[in-house]
PDB file of C-alpha atoms in Angstrom:
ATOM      1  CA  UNK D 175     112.965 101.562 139.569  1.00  0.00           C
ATOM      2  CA  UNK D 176     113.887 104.242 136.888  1.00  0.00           C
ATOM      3  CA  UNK D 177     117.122 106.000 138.422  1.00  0.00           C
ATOM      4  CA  UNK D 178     118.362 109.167 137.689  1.00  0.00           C
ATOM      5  CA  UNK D 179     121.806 110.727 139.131  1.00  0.00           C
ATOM      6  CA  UNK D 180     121.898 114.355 139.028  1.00  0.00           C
ATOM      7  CA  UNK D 181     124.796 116.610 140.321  1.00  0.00           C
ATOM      8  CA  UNK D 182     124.126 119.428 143.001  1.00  0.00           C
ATOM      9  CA  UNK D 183     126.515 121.954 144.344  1.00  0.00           C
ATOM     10  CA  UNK D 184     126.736 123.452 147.934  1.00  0.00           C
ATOM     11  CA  UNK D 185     123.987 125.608 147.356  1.00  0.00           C
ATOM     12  CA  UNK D 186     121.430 122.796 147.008  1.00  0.00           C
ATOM     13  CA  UNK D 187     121.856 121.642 150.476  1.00  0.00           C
ATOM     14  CA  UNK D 188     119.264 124.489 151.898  1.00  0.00           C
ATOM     15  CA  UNK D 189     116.458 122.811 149.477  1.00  0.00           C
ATOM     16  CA  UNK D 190     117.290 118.951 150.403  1.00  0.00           C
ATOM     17  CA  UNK D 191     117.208 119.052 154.151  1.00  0.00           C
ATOM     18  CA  UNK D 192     113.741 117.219 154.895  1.00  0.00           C
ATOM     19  CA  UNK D 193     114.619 114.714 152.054  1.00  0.00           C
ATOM     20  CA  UNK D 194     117.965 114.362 153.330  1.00  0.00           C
ATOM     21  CA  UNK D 195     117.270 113.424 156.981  1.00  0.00           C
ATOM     22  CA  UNK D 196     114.743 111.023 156.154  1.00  0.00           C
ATOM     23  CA  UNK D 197     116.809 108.945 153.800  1.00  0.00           C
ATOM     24  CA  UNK D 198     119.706 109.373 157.441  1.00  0.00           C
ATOM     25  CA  UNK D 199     116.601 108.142 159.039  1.00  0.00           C
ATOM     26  CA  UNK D 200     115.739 104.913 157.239  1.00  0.00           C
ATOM     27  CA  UNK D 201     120.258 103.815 156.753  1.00  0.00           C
ATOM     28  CA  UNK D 202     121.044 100.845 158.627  1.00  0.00           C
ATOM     29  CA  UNK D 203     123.299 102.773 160.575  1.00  0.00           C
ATOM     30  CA  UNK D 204     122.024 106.051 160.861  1.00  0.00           C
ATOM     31  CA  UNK D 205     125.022 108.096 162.250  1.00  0.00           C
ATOM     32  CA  UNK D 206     125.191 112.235 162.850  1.00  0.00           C
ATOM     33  CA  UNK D 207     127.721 112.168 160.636  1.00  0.00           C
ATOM     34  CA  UNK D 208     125.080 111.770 157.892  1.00  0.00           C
ATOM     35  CA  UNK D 209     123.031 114.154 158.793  1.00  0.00           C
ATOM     36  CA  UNK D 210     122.175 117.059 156.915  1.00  0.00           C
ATOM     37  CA  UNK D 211     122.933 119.157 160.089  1.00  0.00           C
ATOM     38  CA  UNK D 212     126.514 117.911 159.985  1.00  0.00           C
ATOM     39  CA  UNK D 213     127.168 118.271 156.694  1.00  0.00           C
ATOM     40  CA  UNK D 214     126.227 121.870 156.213  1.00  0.00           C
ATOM     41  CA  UNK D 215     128.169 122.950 159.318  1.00  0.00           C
ATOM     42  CA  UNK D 216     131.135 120.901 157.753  1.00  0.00           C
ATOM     43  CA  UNK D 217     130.653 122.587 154.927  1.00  0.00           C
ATOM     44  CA  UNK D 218     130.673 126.297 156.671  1.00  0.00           C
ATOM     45  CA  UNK D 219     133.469 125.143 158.648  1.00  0.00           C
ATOM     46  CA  UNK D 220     136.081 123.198 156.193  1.00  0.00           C
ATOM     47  CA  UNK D 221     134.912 123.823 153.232  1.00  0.00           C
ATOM     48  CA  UNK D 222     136.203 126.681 152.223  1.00  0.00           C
ATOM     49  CA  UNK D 223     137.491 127.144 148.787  1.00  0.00           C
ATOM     50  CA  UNK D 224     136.413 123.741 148.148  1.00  0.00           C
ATOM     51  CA  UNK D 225     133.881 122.408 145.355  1.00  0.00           C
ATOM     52  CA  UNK D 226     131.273 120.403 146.816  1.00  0.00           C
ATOM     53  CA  UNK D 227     129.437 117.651 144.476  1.00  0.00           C
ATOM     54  CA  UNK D 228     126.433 116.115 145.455  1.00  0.00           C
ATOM     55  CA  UNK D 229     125.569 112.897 143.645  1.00  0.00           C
ATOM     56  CA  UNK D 230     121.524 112.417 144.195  1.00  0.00           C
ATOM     57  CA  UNK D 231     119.736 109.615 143.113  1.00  0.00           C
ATOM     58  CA  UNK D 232     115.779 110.034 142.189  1.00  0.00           C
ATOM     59  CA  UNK D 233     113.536 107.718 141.077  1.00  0.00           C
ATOM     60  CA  UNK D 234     110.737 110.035 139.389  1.00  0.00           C
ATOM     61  CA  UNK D 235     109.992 112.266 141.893  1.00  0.00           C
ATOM     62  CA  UNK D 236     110.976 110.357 145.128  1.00  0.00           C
ATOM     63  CA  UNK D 237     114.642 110.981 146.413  1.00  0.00           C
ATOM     64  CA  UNK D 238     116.171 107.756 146.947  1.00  0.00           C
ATOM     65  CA  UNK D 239     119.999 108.224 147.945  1.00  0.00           C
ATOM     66  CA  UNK D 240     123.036 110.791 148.418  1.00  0.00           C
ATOM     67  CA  UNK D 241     126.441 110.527 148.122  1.00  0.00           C
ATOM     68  CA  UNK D 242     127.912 113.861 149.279  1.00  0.00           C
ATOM     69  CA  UNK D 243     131.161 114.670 147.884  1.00  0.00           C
ATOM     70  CA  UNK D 244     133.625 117.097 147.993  1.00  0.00           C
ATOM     71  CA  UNK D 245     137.139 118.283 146.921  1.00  0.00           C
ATOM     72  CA  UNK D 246     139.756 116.799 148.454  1.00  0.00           C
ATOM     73  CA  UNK D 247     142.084 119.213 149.928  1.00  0.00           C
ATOM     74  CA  UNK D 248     145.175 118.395 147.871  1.00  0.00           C
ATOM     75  CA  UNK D 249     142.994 118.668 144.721  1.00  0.00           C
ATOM     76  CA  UNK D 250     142.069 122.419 146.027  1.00  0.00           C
ATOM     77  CA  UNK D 251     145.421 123.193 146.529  1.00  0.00           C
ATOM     78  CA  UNK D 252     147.471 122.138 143.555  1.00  0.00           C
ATOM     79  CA  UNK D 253     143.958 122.514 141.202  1.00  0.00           C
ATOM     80  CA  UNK D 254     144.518 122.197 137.510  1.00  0.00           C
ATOM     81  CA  UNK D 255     148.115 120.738 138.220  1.00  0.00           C
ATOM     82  CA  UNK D 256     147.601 117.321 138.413  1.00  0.00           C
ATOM     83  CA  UNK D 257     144.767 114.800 138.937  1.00  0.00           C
ATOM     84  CA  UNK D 258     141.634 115.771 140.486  1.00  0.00           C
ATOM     85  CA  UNK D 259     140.187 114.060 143.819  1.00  0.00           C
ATOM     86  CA  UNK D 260     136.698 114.372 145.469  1.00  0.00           C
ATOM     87  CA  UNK D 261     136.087 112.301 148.861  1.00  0.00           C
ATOM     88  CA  UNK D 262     133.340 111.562 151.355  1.00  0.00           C
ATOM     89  CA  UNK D 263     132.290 115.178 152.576  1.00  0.00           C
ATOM     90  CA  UNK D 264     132.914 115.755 156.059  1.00  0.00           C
ATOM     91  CA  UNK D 265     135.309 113.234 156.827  1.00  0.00           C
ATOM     92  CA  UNK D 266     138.363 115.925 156.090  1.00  0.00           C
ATOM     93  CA  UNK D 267     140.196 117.226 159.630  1.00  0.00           C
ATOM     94  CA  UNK D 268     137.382 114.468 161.680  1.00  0.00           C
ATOM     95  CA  UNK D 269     136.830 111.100 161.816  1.00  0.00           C
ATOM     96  CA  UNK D 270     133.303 110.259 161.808  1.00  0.00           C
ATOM     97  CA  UNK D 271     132.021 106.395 161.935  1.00  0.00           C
ATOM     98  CA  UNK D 272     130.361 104.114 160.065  1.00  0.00           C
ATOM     99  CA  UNK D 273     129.624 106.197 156.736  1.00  0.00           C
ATOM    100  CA  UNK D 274     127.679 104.567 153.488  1.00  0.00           C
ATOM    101  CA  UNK D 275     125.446 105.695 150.835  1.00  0.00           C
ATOM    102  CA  UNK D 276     122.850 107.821 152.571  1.00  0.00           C
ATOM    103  CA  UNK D 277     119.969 105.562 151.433  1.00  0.00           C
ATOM    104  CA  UNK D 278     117.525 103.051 152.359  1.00  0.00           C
ATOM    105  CA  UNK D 279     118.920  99.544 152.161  1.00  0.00           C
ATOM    106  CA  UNK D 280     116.313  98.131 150.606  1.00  0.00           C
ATOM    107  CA  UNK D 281     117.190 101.076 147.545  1.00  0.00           C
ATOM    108  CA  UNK D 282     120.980 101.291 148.628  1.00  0.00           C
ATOM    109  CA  UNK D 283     122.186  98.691 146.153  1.00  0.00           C
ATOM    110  CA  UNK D 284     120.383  99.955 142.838  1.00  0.00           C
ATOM    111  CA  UNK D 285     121.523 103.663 143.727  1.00  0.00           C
ATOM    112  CA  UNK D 286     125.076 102.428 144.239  1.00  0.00           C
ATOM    113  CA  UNK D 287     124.729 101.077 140.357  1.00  0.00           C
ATOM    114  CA  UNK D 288     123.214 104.161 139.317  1.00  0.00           C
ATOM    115  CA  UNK D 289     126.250 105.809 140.589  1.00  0.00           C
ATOM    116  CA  UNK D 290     128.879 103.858 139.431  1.00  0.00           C
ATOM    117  CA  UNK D 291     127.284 104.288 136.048  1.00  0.00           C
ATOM    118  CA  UNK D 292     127.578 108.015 136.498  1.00  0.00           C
ATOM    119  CA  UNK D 293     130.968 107.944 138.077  1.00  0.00           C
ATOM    120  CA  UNK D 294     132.280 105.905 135.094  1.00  0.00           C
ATOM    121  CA  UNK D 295     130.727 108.530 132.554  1.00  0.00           C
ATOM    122  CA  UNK D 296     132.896 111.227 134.631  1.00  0.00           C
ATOM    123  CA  UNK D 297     130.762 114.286 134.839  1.00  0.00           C
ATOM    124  CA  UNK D 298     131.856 114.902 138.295  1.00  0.00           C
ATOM    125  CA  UNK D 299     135.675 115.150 136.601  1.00  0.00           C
ATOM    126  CA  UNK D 300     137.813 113.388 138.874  1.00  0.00           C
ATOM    127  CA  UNK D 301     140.112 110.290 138.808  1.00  0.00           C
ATOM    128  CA  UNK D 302     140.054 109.565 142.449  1.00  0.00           C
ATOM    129  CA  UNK D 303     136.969 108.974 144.921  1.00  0.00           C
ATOM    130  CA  UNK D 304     138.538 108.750 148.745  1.00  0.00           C
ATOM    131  CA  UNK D 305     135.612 107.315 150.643  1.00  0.00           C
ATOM    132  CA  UNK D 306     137.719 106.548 153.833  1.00  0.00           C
ATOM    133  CA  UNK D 307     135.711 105.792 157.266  1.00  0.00           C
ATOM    134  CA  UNK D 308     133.289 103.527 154.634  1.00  0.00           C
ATOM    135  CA  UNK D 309     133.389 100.136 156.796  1.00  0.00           C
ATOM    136  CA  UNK D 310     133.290  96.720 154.284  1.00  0.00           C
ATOM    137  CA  UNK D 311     129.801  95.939 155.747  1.00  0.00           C
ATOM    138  CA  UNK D 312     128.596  99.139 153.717  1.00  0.00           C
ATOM    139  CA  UNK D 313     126.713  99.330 150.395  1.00  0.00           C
ATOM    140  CA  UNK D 314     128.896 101.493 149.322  1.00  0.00           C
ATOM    141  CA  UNK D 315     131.942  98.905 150.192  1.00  0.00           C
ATOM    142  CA  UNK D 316     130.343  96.336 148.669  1.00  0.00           C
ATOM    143  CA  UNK D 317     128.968  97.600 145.070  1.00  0.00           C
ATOM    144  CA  UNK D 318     132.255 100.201 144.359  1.00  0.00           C
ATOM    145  CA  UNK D 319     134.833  97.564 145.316  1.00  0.00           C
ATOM    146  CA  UNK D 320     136.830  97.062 142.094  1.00  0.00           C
ATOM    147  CA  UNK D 321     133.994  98.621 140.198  1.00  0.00           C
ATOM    148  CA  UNK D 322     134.973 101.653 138.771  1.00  0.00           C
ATOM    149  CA  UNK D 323     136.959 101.141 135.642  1.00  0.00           C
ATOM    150  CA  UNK D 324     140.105 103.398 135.565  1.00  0.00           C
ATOM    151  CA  UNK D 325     139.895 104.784 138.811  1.00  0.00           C
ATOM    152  CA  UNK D 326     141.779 104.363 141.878  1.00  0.00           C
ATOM    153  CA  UNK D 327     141.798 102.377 145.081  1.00  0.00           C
ATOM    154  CA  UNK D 328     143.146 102.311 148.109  1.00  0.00           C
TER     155      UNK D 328
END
């Protein structure tokens, strides 16, 4: 696989929907919390005044994986004061289930390298990725785990 990780904003959702819910299709735990449905209503919802990153992973022309990201609230509020947070989007005022790369598995652990490599290079400009309601059985769990150099965990 050649992977690439480019950055989208909130306005890319519209053109990534069919891509989008058949990577939510082929997860081993697809969940509506994934869906592209979800996170665009999240989005209109909660989202508000809040920059939303979306880390996609292509190989060529195929779209392989997602992780959508956005602001965290306390980084929206106190922005350019301190240090800068982006978490798992749609998890903010909800508590959705079992959330992970949106991926297949059989890709899921490549595109979690890609990302790390890209999340270590910064160009999403944040010190702190809050990916709560990601279960330790995830591929997300299990490739960031004490992976990203200089960032924090909880």
């Amino acid at each position: 696989m050649n992977l690439c990780v480019t950055v989208g904003s909130a306005q890319y959702l519209e053109a990534c929907a069919d891509d989008w819910n058949r990577l939510v299709g082929e997860m081993a735990y697809p969940t509506p919390f994934a869906t592209w449905a979800w996170m665009v209503s999240w989005v209109e919802h909660f989202g508000a005044g809040r920059l939303v990153r979306l880390l996609m992973v292509r190989d060529g022309d195929k779209f392989c994986a997602v992780l959508p990201l956005v602001e965290s609230a306390r980084t929206a509020r106190f922005r350019g004061l301190a240090g800068s947070g982006f978490e798992y989007l749609g998890v903010d005022s909800v508590y959705p289930d079992h959330l992970d790369l949106i991926a297949a598995p059989a890709h899921a652990s490549a595109c979690c390298e890609a990302l790390i490599e890209h999340l270590d290079g910064s160009e999403v400009g944040c010190d702190t990725l809050r990916l709560p309601m990601v279960t330790e059985d995830s591929a997300l769990f299990r490739s960031f785990a004490h992976r990203l150099t200089g960032w924090r965990t909880r």
